[in-house]
Coordinates of C-alpha atoms and ligand atoms in Angstrom, one line a residue:
X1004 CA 13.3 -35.0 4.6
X1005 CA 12.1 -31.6 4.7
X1006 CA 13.0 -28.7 2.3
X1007 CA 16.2 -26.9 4.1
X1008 CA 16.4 -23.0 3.5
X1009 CA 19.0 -20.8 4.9
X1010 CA 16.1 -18.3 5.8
X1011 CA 12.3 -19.1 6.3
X1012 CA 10.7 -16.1 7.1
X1013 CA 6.8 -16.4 8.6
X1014 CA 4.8 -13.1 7.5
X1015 CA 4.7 -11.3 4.4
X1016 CA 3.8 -7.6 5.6
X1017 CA 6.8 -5.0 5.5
X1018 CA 8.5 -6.7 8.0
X1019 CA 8.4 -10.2 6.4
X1020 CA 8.5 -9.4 2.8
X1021 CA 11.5 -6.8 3.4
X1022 CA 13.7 -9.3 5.6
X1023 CA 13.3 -11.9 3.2
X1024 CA 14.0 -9.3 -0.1
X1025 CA 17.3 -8.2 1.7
X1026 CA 18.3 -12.0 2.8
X1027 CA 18.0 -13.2 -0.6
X1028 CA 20.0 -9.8 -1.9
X1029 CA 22.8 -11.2 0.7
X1030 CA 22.7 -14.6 -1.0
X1031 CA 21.1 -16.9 1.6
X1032 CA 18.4 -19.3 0.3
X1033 CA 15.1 -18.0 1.7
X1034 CA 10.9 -18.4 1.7
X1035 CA 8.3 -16.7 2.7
X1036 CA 5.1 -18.2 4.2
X1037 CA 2.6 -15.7 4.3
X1038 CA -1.6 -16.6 4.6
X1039 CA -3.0 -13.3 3.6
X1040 CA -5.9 -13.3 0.8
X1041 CA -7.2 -10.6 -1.2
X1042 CA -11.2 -9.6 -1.7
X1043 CA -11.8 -12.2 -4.3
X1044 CA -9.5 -15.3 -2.2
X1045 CA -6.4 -15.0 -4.0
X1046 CA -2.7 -14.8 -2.1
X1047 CA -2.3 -11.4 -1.8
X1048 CA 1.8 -10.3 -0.3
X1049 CA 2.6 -7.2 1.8
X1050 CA 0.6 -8.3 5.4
X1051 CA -2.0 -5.6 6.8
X1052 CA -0.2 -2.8 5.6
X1053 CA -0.4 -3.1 1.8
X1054 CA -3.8 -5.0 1.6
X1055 CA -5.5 -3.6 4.6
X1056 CA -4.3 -1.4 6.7
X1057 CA -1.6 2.2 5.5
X1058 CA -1.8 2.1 1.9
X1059 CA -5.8 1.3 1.3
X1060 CA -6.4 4.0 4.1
X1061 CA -4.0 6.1 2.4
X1062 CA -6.0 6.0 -0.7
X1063 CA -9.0 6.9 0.8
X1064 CA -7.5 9.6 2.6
X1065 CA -6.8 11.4 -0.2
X1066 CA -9.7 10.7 -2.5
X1067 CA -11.9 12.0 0.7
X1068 CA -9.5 14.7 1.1
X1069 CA -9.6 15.9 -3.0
X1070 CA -13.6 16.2 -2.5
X1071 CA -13.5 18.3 0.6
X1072 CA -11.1 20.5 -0.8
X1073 CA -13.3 20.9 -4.2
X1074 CA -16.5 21.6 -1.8
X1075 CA -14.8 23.7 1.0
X1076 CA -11.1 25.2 -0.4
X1077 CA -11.2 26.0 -3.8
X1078 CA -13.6 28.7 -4.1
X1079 CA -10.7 30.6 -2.6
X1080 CA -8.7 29.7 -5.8
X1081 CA -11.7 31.2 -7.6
X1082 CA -12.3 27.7 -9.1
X1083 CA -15.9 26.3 -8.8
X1084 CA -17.7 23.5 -9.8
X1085 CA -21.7 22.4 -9.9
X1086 CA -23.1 19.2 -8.7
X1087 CA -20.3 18.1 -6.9
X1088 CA -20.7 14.2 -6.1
X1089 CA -18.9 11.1 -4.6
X1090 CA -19.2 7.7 -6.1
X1091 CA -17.9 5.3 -3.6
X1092 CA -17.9 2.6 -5.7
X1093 CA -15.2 4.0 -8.1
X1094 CA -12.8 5.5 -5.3
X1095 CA -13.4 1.9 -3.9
X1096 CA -12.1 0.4 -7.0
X1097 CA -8.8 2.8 -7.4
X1098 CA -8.0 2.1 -3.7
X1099 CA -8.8 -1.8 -5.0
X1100 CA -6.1 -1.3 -7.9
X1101 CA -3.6 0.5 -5.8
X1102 CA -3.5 -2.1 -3.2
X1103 CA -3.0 -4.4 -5.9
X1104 CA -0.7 -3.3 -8.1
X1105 CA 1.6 -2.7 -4.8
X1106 CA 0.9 -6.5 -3.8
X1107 CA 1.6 -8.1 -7.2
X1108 CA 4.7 -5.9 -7.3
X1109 CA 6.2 -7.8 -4.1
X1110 CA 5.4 -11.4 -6.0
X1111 CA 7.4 -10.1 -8.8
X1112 CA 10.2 -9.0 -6.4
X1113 CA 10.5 -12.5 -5.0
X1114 CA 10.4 -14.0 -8.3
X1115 CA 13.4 -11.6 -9.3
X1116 CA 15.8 -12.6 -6.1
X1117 CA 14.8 -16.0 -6.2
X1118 CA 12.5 -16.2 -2.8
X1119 CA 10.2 -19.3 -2.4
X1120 CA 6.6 -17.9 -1.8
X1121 CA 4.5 -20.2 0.1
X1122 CA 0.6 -19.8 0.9
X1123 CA -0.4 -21.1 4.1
X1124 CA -0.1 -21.1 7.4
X1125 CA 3.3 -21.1 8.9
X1126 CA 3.8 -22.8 12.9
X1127 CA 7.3 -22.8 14.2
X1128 CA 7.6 -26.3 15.1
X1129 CA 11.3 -28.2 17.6
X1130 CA 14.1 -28.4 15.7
X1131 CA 13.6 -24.7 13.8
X1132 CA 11.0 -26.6 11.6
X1133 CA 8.2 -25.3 10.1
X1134 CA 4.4 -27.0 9.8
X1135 CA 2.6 -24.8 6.5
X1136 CA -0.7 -25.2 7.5
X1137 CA -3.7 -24.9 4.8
X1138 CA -5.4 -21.6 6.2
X1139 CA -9.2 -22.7 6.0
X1140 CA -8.8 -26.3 6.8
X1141 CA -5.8 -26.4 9.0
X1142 CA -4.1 -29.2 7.2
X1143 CA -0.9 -30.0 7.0
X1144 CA 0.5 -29.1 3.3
X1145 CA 3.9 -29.5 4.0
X1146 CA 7.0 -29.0 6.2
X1147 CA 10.2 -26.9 5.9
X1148 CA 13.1 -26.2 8.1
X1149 CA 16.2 -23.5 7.9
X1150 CA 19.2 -22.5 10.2
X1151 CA 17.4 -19.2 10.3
X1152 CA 13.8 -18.6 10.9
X1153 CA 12.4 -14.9 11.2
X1154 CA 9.1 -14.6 12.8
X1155 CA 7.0 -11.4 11.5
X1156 CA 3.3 -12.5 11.7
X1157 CA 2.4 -8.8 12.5
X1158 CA -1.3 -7.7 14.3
X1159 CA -4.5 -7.8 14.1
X1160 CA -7.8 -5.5 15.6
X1161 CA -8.8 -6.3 19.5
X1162 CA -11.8 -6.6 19.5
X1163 CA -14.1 -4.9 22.5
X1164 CA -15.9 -7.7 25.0
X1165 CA -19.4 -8.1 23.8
X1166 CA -18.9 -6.3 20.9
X1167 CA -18.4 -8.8 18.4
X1168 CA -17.7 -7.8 14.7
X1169 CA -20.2 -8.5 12.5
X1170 CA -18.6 -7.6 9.3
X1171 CA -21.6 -4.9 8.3
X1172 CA -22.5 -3.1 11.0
X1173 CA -19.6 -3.4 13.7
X1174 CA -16.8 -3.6 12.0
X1175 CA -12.7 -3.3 12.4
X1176 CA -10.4 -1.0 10.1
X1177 CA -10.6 -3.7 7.4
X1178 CA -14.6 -2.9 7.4
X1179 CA -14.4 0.6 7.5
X1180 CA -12.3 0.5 4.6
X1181 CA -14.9 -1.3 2.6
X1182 CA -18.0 0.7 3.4
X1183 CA -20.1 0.5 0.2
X1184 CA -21.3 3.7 1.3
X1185 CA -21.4 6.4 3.0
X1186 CA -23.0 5.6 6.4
X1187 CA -24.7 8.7 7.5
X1188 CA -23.9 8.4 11.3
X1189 CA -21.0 6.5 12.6
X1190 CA -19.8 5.9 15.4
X1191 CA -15.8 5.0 15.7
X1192 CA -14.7 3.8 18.9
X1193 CA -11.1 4.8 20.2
X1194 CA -9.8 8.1 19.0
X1195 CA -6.3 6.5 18.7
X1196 CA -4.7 7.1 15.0
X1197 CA -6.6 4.9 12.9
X1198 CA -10.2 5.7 14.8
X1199 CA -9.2 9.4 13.4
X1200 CA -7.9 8.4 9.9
X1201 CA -11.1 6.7 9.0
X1202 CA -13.4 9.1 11.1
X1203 CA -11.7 11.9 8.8
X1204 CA -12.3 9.7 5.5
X1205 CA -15.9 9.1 6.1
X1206 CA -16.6 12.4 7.9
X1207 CA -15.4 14.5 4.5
X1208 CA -17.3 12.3 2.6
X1209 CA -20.5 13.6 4.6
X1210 CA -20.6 10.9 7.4
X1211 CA -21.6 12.3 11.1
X1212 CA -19.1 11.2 12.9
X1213 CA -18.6 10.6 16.9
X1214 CA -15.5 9.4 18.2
X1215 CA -15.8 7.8 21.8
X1216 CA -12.3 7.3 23.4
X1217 CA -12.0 6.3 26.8
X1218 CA -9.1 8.7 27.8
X1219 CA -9.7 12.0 29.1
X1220 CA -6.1 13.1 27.1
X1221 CA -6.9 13.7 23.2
X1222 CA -3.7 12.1 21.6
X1223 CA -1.9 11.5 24.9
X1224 CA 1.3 11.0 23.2
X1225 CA 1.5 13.3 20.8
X1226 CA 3.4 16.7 22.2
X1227 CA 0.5 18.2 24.2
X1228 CA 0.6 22.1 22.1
X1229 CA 0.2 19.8 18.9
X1230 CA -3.0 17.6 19.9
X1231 CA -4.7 21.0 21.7
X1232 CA -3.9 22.8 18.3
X1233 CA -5.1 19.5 16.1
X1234 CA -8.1 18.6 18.5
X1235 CA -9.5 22.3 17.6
X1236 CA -9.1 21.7 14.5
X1237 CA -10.8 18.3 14.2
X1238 CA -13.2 19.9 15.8
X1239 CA -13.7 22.8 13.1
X1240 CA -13.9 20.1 10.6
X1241 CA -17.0 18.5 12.1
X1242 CA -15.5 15.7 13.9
X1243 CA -17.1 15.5 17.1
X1244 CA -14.7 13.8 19.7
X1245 CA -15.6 13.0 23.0
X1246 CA -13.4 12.7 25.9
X1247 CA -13.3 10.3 28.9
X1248 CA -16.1 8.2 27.3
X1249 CA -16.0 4.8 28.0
X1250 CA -17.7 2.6 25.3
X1251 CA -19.9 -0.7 27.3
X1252 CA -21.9 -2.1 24.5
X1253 CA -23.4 -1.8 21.2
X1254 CA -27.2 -3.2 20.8
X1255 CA -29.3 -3.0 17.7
X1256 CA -32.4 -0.7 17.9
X1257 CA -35.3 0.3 15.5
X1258 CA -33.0 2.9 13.6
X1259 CA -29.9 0.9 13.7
X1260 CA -27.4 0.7 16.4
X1261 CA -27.6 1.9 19.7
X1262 CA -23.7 2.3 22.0
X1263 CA -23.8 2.6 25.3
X1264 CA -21.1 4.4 26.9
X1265 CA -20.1 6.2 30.0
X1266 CA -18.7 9.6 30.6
X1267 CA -18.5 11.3 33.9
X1268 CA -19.6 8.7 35.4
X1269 CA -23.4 9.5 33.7
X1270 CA -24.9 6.2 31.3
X1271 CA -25.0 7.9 27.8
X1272 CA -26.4 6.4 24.6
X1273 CA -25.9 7.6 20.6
X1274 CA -27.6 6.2 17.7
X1275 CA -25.7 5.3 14.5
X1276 CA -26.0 3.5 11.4
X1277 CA -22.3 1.8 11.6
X1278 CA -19.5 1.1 14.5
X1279 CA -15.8 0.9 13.6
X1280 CA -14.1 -0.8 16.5
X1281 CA -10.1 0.8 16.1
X1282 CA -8.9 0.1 20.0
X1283 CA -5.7 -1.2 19.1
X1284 CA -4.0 -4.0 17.8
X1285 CA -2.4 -7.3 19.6
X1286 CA 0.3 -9.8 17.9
X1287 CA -1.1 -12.2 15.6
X1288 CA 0.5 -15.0 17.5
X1289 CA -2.1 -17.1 18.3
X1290 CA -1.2 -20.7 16.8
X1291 CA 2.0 -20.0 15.4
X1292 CA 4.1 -21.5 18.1
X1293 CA 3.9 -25.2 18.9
X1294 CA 4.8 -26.0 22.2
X1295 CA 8.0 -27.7 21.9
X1296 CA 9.2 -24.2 19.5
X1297 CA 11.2 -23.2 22.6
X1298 CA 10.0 -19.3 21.7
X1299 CA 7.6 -18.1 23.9
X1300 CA 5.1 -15.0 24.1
X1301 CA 4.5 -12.5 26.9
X1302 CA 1.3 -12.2 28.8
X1303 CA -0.2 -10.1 25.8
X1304 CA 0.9 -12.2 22.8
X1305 CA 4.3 -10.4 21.9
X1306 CA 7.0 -12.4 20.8
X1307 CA 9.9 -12.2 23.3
X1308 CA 13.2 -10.7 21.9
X1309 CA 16.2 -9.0 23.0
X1310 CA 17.4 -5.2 21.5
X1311 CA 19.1 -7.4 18.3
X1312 CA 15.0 -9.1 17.6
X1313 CA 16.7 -12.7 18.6
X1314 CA 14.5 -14.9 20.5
X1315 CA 15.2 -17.2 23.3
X1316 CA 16.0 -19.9 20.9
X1317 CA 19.4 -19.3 18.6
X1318 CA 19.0 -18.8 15.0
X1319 CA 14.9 -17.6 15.8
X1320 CA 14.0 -14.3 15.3
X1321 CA 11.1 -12.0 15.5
X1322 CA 10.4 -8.6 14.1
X1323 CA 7.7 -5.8 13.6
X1324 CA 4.4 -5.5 15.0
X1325 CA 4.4 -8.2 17.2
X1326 CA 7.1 -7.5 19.0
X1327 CA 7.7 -4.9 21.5
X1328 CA 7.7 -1.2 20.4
X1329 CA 5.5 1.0 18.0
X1330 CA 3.4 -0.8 15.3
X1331 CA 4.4 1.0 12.2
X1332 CA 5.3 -0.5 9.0
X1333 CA 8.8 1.0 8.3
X1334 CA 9.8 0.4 12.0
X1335 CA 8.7 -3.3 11.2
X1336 CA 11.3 -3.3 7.5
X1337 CA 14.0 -1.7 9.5
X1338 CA 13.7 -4.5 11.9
X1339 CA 13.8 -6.6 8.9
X1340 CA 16.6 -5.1 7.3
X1341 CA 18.9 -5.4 10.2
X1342 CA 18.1 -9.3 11.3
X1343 CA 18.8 -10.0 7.7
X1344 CA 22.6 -8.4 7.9
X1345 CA 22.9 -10.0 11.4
X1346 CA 22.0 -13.7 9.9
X1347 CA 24.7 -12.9 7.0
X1348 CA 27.2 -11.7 9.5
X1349 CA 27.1 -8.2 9.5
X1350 CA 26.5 -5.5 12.0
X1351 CA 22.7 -4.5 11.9
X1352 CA 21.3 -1.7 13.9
X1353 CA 17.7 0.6 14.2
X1354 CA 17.9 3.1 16.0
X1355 CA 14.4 3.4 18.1
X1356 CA 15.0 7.1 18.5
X1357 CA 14.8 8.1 15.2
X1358 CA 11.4 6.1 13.8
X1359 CA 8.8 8.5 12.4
X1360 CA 5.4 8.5 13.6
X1361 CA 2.8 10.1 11.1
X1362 CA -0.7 10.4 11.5
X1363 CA -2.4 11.0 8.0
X1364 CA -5.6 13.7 9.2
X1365 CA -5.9 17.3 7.8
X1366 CA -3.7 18.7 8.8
X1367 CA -0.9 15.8 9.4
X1368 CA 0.6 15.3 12.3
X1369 CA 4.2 13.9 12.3
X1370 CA 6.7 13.9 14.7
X1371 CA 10.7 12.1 15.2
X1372 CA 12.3 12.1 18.8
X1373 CA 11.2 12.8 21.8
X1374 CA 8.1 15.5 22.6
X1375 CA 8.4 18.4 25.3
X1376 CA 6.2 16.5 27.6
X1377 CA 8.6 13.2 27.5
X1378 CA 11.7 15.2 28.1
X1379 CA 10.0 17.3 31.0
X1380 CA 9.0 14.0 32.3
X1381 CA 12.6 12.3 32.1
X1382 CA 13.9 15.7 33.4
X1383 CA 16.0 17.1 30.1
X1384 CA 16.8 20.3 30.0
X1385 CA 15.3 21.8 26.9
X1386 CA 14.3 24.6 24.8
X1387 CA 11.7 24.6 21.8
X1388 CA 10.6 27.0 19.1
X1389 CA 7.5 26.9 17.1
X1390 CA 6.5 28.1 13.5
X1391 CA 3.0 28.6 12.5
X1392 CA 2.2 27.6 8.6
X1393 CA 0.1 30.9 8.9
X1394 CA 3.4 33.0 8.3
X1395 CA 4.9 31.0 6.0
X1396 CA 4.8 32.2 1.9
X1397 CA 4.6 28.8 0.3
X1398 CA 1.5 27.8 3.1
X1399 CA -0.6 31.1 2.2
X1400 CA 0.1 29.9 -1.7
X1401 CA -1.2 26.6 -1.0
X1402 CA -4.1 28.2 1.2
X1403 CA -3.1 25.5 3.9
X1404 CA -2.1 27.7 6.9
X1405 CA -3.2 24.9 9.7
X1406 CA -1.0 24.3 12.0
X1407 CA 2.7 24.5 13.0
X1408 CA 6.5 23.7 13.1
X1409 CA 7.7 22.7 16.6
X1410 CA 11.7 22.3 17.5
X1411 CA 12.8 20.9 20.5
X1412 CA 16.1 20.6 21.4
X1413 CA 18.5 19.9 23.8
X1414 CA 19.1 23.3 26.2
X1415 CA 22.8 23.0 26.3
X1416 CA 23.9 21.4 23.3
X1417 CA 21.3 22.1 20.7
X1418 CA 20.8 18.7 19.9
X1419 CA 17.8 17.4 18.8
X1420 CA 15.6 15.8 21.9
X1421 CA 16.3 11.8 20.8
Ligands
FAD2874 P1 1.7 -7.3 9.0 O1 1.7 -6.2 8.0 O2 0.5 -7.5 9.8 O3 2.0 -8.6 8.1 C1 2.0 -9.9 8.7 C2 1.6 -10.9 7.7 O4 1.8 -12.2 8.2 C3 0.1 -10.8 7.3 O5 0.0 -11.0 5.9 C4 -0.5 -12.0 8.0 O6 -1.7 -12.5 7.3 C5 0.6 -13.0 7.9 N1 0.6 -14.0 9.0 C6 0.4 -13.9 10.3 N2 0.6 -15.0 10.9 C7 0.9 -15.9 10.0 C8 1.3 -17.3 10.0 N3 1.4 -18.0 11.2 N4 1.6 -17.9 8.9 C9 1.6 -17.2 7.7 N5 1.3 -15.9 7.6 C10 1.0 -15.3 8.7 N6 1.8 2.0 9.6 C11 2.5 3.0 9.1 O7 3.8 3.0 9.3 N7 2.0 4.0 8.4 C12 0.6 4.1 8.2 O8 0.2 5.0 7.5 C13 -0.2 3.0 8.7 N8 -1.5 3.0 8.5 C14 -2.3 2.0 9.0 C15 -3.6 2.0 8.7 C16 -4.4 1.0 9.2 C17 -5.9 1.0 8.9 C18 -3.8 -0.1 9.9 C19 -4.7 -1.3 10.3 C20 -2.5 -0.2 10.1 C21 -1.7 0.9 9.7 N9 -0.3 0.9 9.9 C22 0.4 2.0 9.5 C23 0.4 -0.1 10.7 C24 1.0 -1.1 9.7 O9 0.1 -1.7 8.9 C25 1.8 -2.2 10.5 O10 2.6 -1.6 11.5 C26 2.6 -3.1 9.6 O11 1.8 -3.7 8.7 C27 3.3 -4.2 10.4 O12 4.1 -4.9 9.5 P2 4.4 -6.5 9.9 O13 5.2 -7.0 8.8 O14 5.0 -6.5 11.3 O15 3.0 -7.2 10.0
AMP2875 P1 -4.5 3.2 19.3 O1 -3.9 2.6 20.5 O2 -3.8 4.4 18.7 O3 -4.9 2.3 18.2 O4 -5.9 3.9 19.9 C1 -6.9 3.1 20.4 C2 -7.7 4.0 21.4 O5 -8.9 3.3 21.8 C3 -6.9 4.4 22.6 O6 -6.8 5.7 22.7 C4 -7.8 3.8 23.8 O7 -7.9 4.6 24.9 C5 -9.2 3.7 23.1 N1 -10.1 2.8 23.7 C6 -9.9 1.5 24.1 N2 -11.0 0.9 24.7 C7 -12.0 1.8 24.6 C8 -13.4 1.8 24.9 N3 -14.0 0.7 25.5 N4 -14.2 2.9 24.7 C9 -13.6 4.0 24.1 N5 -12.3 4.1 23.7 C10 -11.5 3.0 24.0

């Protein structure tokens, strides 16, 4: 007979590792089945976020960031330095130990409340069972089944049509993360939020970076005085972003890589030396449920789930990135937080107005609620206020004036715009 948990919980990112930490804290038998590996093929816990995707770019963001400020910011500080250099291979290597001191640290959290970490490959099979898969071979290793199961397989990169990734030269966020080096022209495709985190990483480093993104709106969702302010900015720095340029293929040529794309309706073509691909993301979803599961995925790959993350199927839930709303990493715990007090019979609750969204460039931009645009749109009366950093004492101390504070609240009662 199989293994019977209360919990089983597929995905260990910061949706998966959180909802199982908190269901074992409520006293509810629980595992985790997570496939993730680390650089040299170990099980590596904490999903995209903590091995490849905030905290690695994190690290690099700053590292980049320290060495432009030494070269650009601190003569005004009267310090100065000669020979200023980068060596990639050591920033590598702290960004290397970060990541994995944070990933251990979740293995020894499990062990602490008692969770049941298993490698593989989790399918939701009838009967809330679960097939663990190995992850290279696809064979069975063994199978499990609980009176709860909580789906939080997270995303992964799209990937452009004809555009393959190569692993070197076209490569997703994971690749850009790796560079060995510092490719002297790249090109990053999509000029969402991760196309302009790692454009800024590799651009301070001394990169010359292009951003193609197909929309004629810079940072379309972003409150519209904050993206013109940040998009002149960018543009100070170096980056150069072009608008309304539609990306159709990447072919090798005699200096490296040649991408096609088309703005203005004219064919246009830039030579690089590396592509990052960042388009988006779509739910990791592919194989994980069989076809007798009785869960079932829209026509892009989400999980289906009402406001309380419960499935079609009793007892099966689904949480973070691959379900519906924004892909960030504490939207995806919260989720976790609250299934875990629903399945122990409390009263869970996220409030979608409320999530943070940060975007870690120089300056950042971070926002909570709703923007003037979206309230204009859905018609609420509103009035707003705005602080530059320029006027501020403790900005002109840290000679980091960029930028603003915008307020936007509610015309009649002052609340905030959520
Ligand atoms: P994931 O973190 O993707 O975890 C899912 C885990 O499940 C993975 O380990 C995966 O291998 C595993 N898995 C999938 N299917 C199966 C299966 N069938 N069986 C077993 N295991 C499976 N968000 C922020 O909030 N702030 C940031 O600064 C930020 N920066 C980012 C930078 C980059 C470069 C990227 C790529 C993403 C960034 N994000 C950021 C987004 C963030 O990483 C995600 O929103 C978050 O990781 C989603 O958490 P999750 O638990 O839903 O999924
Ligand atoms: P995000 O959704 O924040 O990850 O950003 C991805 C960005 O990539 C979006 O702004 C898209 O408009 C952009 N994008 C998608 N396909 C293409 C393409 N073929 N060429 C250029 N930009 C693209």
């Amino acid at each position: 007979m199989a293994d019977l948990f209360d919990v089983i919980v597929i995905g260990g990112g910061p949706g998966g590792y959180v909802a199982a930490i908190r269901c074992a804290q409520l006293g509810l038998s629980t595992a985790c089945i997570d496939e993730q590996k680390d650089s040299e093929g170990n099980p590596s816990l904490g999903g995209t976020c903590l091995n490849v995707g905030c905290i690695p770019s994190k690290a690099l963001l700053d590292s980049s960031e320290q060495y432009h400020r030494l070269q650009h910011q601190f003569g005004a500080h009267g310090i100065s330095a000669d020979n200023v250099s980068i060596d990639v291979s050591k920033m590598q290597a702290r960004k290397h130990e970060i990541v994995k001191n944070l990933t251990s640290g979740i293995g020894v959290l499990f062990k602490a409340n008692q969770i049941t970490a298993i490698h593989g490959f989790g399918r939701l099979m009838a009967d809330k069972h679960v097939a663990v898969l190995d992850p290279e071979t696809g064979k069975l290793k063994q199978t499990i089944s609980a009176r709860n199961i909580i789906l939080a397989p997270g995303s992964i990169p799209v990937e452009l049509p004809g555009i393959p990734f190569d692993d070197e030269f076209v490569v997703d966020s994971t690749g850009a993360l790796a560079f060995d080096k510092v490719p002297q022209r790249l090109g990053v495709i999509g000029a969402g939020v991760i196309g302009l985190e790692l454009g800024s990483v590799w651009s301070r480093l001394g990169s010359k970076v292009v951003l193609l993104e197909a929309m004629d709106k810079f940072l379309a969702t972003v409150d519209h005085q904050i993206s013109r302010e940040a998009a002149r900015q960018f543009k100070k720095q170096g980056l150069d972003i072009r608008l309304g340029a539609m990306v159709k293929k990447v072919t090798s040529s005699p200096n490296g890589l040649e991408i096609s794309y088309e703005q203005k309706r004219k064919q246009h073509k830039l030579e690089v030396d590396r592509v990052v691909v960042a388009v988006g993301r779509k739910p990791a979803t592919d194989g994980l449920l069989a076809a007798d599961c009785g869960v079932g995925t829209d026509a892009r790959g989400f999980i289906e789930v009402d406001e309380r993350c419960l499935t079609s199927e009793d007892g099966i839930w689904a949480i973070g990135d691959a379900v519906r709303g924004p892909m960030l990493a504490h939207k995806s715990s919260e989720e976790g937080v609250a299934v875990a007090e629903r399945i122990a019979g409390g009263v869970g609750h996220v409030d979608f107005n409320t999530v943070p969204w940060v975007i870690y460039t120089s300056p950042e931009i971070a926002w909570v609620g709703k923007t003037e645009n979206e309230c204009k749109e859905a018609g609420i009366p509103i009035k707003t206020g705005s602080f530059p950093f320029a006027a501020t004492g403790r900005a002109k101390a840290m000679e980091d004036t960029v930028g603003m504070v915008k307020m936007v609240a509610h015309a009649e009662t002052d609340r905030r715009s959520a």
